[in-house]
Coordinates of C-alpha atoms and ligand atoms in Angstrom, one line a residue:
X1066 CA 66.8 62.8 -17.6
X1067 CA 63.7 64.4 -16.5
X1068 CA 63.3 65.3 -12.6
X1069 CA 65.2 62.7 -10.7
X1070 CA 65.0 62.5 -6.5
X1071 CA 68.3 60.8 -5.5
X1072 CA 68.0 59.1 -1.9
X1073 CA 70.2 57.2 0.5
X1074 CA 68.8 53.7 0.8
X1075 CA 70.9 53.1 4.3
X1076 CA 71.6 54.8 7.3
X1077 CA 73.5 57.7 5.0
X1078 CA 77.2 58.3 3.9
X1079 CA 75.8 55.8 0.9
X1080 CA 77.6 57.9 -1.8
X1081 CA 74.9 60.5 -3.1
X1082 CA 77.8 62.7 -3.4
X1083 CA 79.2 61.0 -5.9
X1084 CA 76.8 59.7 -7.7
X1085 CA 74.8 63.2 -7.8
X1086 CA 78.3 64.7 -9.1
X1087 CA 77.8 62.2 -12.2
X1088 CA 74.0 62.5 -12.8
X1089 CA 74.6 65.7 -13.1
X1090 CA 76.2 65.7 -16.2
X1091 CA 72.6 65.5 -17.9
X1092 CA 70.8 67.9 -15.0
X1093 CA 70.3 71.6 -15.2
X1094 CA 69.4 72.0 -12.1
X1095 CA 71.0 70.2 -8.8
X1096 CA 68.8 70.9 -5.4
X1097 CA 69.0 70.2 -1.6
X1098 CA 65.8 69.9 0.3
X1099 CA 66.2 69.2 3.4
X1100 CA 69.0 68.5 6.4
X1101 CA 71.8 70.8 7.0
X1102 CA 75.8 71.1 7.5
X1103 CA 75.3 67.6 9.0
X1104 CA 75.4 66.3 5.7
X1105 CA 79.1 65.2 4.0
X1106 CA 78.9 64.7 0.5
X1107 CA 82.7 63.7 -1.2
X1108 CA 83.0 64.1 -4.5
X1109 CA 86.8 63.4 -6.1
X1110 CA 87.8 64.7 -9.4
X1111 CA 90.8 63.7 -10.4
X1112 CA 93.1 63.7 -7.4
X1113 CA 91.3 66.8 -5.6
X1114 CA 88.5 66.3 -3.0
X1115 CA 85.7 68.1 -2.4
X1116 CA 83.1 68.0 1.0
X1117 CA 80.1 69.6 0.9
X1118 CA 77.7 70.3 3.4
X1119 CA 75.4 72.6 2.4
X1120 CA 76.2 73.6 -1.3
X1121 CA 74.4 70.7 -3.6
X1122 CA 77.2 68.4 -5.2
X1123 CA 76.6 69.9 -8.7
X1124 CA 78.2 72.8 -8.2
X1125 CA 81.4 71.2 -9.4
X1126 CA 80.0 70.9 -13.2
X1127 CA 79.9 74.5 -14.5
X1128 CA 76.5 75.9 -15.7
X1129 CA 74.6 74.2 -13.8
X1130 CA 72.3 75.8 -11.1
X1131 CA 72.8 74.7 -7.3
X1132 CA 69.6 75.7 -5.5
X1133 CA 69.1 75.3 -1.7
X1134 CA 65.6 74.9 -0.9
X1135 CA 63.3 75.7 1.8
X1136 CA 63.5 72.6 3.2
X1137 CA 66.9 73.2 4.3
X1138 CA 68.6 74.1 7.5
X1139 CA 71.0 76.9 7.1
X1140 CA 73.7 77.6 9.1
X1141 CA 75.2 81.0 7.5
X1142 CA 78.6 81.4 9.3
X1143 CA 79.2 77.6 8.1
X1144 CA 77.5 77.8 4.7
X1145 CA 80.2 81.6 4.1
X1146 CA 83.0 79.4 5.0
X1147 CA 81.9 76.3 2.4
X1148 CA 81.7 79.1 -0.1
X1149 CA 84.3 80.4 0.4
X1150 CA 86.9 77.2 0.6
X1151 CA 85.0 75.9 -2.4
X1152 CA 86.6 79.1 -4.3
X1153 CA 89.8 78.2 -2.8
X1154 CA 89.4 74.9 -4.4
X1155 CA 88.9 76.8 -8.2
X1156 CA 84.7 76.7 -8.2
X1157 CA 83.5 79.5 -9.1
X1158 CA 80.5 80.5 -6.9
X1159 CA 78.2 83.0 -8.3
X1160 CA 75.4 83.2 -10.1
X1161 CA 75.2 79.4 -10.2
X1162 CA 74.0 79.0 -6.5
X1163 CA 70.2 80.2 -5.1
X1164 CA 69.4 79.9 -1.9
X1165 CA 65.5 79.8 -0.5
X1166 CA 64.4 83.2 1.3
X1167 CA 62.4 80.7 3.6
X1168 CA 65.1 78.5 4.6
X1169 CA 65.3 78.2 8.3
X1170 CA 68.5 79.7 10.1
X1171 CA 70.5 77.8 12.4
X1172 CA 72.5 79.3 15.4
X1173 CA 75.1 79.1 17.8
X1174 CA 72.3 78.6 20.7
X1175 CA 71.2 75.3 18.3
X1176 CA 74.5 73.6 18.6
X1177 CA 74.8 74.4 22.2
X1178 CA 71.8 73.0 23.1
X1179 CA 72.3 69.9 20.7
X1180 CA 75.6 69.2 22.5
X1181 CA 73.3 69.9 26.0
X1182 CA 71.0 67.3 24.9
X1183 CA 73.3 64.4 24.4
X1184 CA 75.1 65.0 27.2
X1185 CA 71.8 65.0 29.2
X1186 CA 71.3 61.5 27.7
X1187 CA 74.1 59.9 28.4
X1188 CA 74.3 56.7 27.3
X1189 CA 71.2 57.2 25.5
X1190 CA 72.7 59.4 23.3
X1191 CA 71.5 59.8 19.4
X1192 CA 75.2 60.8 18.3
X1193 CA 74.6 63.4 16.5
X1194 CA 76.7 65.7 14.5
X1195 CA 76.1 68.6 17.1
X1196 CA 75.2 71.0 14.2
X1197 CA 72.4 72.3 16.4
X1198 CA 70.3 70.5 13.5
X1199 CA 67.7 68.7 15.8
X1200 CA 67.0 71.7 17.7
X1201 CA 67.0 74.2 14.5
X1202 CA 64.2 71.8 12.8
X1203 CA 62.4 72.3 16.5
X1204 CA 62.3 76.1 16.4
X1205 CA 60.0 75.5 12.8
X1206 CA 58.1 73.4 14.2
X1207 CA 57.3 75.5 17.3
X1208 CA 57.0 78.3 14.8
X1209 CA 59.5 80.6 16.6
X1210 CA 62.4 80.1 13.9
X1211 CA 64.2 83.1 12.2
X1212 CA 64.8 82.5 8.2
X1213 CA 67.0 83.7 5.4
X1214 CA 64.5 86.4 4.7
X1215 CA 65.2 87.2 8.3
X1216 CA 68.6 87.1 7.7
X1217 CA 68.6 89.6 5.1
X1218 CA 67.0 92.3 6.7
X1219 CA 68.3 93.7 9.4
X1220 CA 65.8 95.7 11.5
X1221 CA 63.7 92.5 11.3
X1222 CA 66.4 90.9 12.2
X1223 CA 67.8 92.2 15.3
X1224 CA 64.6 92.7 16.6
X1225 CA 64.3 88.9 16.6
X1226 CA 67.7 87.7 17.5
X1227 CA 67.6 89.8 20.6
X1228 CA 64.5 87.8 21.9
X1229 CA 65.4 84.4 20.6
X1230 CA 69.2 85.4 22.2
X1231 CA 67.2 86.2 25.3
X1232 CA 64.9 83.5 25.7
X1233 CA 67.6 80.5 25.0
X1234 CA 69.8 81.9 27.4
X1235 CA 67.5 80.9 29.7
X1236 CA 67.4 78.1 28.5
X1237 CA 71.5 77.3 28.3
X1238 CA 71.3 78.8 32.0
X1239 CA 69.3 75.8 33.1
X1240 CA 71.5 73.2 31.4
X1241 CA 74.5 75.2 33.0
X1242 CA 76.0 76.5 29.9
X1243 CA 77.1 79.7 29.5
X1244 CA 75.1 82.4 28.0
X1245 CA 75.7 83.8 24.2
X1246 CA 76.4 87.4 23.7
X1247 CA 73.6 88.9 21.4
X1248 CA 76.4 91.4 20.1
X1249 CA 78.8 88.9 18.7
X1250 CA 76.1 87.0 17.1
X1251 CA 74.7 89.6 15.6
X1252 CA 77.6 90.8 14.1
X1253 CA 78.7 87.6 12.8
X1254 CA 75.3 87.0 11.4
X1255 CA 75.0 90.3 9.8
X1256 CA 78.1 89.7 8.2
X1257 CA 76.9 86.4 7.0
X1258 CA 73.9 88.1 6.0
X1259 CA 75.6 90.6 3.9
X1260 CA 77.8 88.4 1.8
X1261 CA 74.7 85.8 1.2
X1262 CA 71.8 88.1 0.3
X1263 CA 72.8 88.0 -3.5
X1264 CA 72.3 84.2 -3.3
X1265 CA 69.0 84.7 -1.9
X1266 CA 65.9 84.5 -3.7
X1267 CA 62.6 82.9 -4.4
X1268 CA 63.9 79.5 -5.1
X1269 CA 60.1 78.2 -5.3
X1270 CA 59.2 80.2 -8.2
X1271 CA 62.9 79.9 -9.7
X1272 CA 62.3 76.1 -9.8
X1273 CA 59.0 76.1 -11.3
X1274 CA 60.4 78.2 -14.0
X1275 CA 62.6 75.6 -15.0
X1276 CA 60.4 73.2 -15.1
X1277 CA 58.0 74.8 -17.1
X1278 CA 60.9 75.2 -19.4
X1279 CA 61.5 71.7 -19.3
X1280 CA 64.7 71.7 -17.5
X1281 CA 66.0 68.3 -15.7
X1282 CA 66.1 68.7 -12.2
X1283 CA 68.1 66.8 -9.7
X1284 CA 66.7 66.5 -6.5
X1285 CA 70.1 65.5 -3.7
X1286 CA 68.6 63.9 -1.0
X1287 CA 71.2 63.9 2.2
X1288 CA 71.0 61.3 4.8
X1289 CA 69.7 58.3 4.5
X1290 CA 66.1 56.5 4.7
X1291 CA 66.3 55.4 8.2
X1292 CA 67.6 58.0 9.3
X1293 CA 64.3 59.5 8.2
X1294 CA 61.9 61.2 11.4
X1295 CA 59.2 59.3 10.2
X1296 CA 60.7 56.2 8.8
X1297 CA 63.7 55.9 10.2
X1298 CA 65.0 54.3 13.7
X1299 CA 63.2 56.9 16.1
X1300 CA 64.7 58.4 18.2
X1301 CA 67.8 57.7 16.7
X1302 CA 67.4 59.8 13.4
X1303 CA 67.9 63.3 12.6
X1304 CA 65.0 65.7 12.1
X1305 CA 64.2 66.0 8.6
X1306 CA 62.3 63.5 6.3
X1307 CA 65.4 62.2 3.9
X1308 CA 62.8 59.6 2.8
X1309 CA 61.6 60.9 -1.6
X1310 CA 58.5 62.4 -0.4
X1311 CA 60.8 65.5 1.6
X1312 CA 62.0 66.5 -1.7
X1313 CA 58.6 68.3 -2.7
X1314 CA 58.1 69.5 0.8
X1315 CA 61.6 70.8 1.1
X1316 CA 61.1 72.5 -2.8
X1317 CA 57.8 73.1 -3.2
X1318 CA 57.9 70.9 -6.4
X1319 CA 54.6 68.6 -6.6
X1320 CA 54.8 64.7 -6.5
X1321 CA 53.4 64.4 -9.7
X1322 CA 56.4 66.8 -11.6
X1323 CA 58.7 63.9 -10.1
X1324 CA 59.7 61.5 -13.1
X1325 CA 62.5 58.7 -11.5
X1326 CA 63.8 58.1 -8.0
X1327 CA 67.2 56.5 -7.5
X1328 CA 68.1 55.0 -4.4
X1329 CA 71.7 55.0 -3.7
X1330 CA 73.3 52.4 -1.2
X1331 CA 76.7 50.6 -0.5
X1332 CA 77.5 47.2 -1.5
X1333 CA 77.7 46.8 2.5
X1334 CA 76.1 48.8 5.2
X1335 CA 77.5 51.3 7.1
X1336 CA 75.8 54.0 10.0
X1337 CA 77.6 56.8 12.2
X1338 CA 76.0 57.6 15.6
X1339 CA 74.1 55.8 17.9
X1340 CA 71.3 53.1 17.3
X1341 CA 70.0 49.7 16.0
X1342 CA 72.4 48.3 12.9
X1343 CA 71.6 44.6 12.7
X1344 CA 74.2 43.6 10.8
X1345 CA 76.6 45.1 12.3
X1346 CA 79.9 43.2 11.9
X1347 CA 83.8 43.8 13.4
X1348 CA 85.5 41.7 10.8
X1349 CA 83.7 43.7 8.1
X1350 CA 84.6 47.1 10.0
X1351 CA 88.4 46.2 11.0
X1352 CA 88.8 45.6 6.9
X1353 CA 87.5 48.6 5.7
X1354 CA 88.6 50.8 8.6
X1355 CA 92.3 48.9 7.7
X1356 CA 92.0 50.1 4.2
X1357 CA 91.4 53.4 5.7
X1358 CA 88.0 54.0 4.5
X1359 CA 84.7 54.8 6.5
X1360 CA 85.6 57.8 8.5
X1361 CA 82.9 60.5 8.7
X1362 CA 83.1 63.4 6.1
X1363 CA 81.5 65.6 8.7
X1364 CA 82.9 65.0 11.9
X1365 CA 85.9 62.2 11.0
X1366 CA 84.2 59.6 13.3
X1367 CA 85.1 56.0 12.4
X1368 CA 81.6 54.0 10.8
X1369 CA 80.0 51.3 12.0
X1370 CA 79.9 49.0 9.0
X1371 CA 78.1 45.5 8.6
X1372 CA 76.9 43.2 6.0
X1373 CA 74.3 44.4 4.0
X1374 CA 71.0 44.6 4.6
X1375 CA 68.1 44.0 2.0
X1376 CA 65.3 43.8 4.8
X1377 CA 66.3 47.3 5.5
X1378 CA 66.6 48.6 1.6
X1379 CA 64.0 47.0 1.0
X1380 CA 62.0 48.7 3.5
X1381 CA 64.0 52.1 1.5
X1382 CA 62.7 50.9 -1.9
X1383 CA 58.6 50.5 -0.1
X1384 CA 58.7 54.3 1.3
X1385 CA 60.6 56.5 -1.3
X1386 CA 59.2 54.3 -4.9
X1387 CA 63.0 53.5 -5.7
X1388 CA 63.0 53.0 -9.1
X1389 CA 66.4 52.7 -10.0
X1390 CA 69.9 51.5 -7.8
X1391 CA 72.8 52.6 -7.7
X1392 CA 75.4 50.6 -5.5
X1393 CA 78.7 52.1 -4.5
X1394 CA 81.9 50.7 -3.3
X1395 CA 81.4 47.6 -4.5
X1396 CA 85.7 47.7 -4.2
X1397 CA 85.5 47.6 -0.9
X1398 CA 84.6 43.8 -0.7
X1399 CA 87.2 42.9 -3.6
X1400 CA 88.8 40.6 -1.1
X1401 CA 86.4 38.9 0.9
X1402 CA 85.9 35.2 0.4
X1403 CA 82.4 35.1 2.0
X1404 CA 80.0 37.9 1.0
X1405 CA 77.0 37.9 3.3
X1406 CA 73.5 39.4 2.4
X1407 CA 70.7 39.8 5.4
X1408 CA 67.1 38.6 4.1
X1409 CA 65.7 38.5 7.1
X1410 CA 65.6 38.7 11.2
X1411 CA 65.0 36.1 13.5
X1412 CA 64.4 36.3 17.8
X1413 CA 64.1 33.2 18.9
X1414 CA 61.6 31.6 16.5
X1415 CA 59.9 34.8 15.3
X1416 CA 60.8 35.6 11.9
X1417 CA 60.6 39.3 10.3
X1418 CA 61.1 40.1 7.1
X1419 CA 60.3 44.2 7.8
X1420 CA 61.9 46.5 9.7
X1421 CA 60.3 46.1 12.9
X1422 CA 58.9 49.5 14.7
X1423 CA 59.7 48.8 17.9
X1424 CA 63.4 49.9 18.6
X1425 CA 63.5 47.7 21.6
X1426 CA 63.0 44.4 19.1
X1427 CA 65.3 45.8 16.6
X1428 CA 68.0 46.1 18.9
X1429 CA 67.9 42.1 19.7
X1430 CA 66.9 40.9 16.1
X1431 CA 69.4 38.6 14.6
X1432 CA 70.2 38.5 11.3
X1433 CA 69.1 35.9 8.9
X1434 CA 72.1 35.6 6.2
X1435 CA 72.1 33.9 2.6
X1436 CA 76.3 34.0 1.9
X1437 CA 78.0 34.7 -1.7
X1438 CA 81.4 33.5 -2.9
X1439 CA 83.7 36.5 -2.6
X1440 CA 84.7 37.3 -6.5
X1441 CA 88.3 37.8 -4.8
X1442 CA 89.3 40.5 -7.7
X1443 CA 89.7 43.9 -8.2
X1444 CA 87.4 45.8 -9.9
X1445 CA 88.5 49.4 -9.5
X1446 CA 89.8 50.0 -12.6
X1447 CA 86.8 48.1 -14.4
X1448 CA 84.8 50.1 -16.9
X1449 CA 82.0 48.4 -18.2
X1450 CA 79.3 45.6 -17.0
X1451 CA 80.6 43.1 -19.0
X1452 CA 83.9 43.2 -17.4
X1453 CA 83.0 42.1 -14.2
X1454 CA 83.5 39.2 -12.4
X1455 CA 80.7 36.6 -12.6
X1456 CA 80.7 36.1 -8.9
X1457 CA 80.6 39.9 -8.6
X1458 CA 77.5 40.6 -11.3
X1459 CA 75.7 37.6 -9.0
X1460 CA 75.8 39.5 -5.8
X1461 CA 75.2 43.0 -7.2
X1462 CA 71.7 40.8 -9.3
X1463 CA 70.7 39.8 -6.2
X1464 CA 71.3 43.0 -4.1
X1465 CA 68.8 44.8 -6.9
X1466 CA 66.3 41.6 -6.9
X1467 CA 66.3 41.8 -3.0
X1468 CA 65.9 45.2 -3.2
X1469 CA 63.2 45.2 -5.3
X1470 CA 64.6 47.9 -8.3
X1471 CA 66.2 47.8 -10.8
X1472 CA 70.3 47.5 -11.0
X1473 CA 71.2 50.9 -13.0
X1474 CA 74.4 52.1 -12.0
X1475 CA 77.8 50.4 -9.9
X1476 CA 80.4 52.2 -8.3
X1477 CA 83.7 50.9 -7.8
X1478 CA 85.5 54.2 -7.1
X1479 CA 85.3 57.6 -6.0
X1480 CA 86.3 58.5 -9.1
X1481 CA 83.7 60.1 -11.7
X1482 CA 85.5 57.5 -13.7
X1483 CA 85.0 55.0 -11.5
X1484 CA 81.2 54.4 -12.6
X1485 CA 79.3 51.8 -14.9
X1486 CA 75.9 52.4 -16.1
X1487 CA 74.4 49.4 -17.1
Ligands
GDP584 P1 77.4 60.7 1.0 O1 77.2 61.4 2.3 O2 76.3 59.8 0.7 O3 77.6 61.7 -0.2 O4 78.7 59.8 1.1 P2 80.1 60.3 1.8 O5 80.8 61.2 0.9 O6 79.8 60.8 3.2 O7 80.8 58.9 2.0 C1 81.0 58.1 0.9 C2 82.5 57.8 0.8 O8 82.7 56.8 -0.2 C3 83.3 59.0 0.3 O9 84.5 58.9 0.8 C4 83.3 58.7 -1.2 O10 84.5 59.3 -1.9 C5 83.5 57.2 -1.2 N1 82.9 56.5 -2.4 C6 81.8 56.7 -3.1 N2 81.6 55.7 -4.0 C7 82.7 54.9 -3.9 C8 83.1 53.7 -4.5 O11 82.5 53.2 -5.3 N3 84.3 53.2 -4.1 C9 85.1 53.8 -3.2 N4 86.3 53.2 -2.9 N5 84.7 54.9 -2.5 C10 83.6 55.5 -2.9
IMO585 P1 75.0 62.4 4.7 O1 74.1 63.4 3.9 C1 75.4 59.8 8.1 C2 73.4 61.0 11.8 C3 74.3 61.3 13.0 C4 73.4 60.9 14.1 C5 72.0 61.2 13.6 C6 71.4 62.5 14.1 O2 76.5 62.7 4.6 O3 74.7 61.0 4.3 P2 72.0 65.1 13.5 O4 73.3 65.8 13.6 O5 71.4 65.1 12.1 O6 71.0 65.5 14.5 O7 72.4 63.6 13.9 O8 72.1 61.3 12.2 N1 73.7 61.7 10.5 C7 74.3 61.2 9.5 N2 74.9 60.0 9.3 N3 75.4 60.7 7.1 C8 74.8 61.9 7.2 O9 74.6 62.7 6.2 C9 74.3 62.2 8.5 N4 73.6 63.3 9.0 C10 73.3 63.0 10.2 O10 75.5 60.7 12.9 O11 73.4 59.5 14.2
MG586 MG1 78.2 61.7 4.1

């Protein structure tokens, strides 16, 4: 399988989860680089569910290594309680998970001021999870973040938490929010601290070990491309780049040890949160929402959903290299009559056939639509290519042709089951 970056070709929720959960059948190795607990990744085995945030989605295959990189945003309290519920669920969590000593921490003064924030903006809200992600990423970039290697010792530690406790105070005073005491923080975070520090390690060195011993690694991108910092729909992103090229920043694995990207993406579009979704459609959302699908796995918000969109997974295939697709819940337009594909935008008479920069122009493009005969058939209980419905096999050719990659995998379940490779 060589070393495989999975990415979300949409606005996220695309389905990583699941697909990552099969893919790792032939990985060693399964690694998130960047984002935080604002990521939901379901994975279903058999009738039993599983949402993870932080923990990669491999960890449900035994022997395989689950590595959070340095990439990563950690919340500890919440990253305890995942462990902990996934050993609730049967997985056995031990010396299958490493976590990077340079992972950045995230604390109860992030979320604050992430809720703050929004509020502040009213209407101009981004939406955001309020997992204090935004502002977390903004402490490493101002270079006045705490990280696991903080975490775990605790001189260091308190030293620092008392000024960062002192100095967002402050802060929280001016957006008239109450103040954190540094003594239950601490305490919880020690805790935390305690019952991690086995996980953490070197992940940096532990990954160029395996590849040096020729292990298959499995990079889980979370989020989706524009959502992306740089190449997503500024401001109305979160703060990590979820575009391929974050997964050798966020592991310290070189571009050229990469071997394959797969995009992953929905046989429609869907985006939680605030900001531009051209093809954003009610009939297509009423359906789905009817069938009771497209609630967040994070924070149980209903989805925007729409037609899809090939200008904008397109756009996904240009920035990460997407080599290979794979398209998820094709079932969820089993019975539609019309399909509809975006190939372009249109104001007026301007025509775009990119994603264009300005958010403003976004916001009033119109989409151009090419329309497919619904196949009008189920195909969640179909196993191979060759099973399914012509009309079906048409739109899914020319989501990949649109796309510009190649068709390698369709979805048509949560199910591991529910896959076909073609
Ligand atoms: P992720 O964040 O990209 O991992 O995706 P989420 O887990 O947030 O959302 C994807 C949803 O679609 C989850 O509820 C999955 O169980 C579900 N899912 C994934 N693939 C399929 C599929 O092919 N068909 C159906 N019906 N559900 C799917
Ligand atoms: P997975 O990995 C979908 C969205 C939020 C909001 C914006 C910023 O499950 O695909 P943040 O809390 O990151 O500052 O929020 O990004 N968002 C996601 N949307 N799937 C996700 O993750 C998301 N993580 C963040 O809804 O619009
Ligand atoms: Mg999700």
């Amino acid at each position: 399988m060589a070393n495989t970056i999975l990415v979300g070709a949409q606005w996220g929720d695309e389905g990583k989860g699941k697909i990552i959960d099969v893919l790792t059948q032939d990985a060693d190795v399964v690694v998130r680089t960047q984002g935080g607990n604002n990521a939901g990744h379901t994975v279903f085995i058999g009738e039993k569910k599983y949402v993870l945030h932080l923990i990669p989605s491999g960890i449900l295959r035994k022997e395989k290594a689950c590595v959070i990189g340095n990439g990563v945003v950690i919340d500890p309290i919440g990253l305890v309680e995942e462990i902990k519920g996934m050993e609730k669920l049967g997985v056995k969590i031990n010396r299958n998970l490493f976590i990077s000593e340079t992972a950045h921490l995230v604390f109860p003064y992030h979320r604050e001021l992430d809720a703050q924030r929004e509020v502040l903006k009213g209407k101009n809200k981004i939406g955001t999870t309020k997992r204090g992600i935004g502002p977390a990423y903004g402490d490493k970039a101002a270079r006045t973040g705490l990280r696991m290697i903080d975490l775990i010792n605790p001189e260091r530690f308190e030293r620092q938490l008392k000024l960062k406790i002192k100095e967002n105070n402050e802060i929280l005073k001016a957006f008239g929010a109450k103040p954190l005491s540094f003594a239950k923080v601490h305490t919880a975070y020690r805790e935390a601290g305690d019952f991690l520090k086995k996980f953490v390690t070197n992940t940096v060195v532990y990954l160029h070990n395996a590849t040096e011993q020729n292990k298959n690694i499995l990079f889980e991108g979370a989020q989706g491309t524009f959502l992306d910092i740089d190449h997503g729909t500024y401001p109305f992103v979160t703060s990590s780049n979820t575009t391929a090229g974050g997964a050798c920043t966020g592991s310290g694995i070189p571009p050229h040890r990469m071997d394959l990207v797969v995009g992953v993406m929905k046989a429609y579009t869907t985006r939680v949160g605030e900001g531009p979704l051209p093809t954003e459609n009610n009939e297509i959302s009423d359906l789905l929402h009817g069938m009771g699908r497209e609630f967040g796995a994070t924070t149980g918000r209903a989805r925007r959903c729409g037609w899809f969109d090939s200008v904008a997974t397109r756009h996904a295939t240009m920035v990460n290299g997407i080599d290979e697709l794979a398209v998820t819940n094709v079932d969820g337009l089993d019975t539609v009559d019309v399909v509809r594909v975006c190939v372009g935008y249109q104001i007026g008479s301007k025509r775009y056939d990119y994603i264009p920069n300005d958010i403003d122009v976004l916001t009033q493009c119109k989409p151009v639509y090419v329309d497919f005969p619904g196949w009008k058939h189920p195909t969640d209980k179909i196993k191979s290519w060759k099973d399914m419905p012509p009309r079906a096999k048409t739109y899914l050719k020319a989501l990949a042709d649109l796309t510009g990659a190649k068709l390698r995998i369709v979805s048509v379940g949560p199910a591991r089951e529910q896959t076909i490779f073609l």
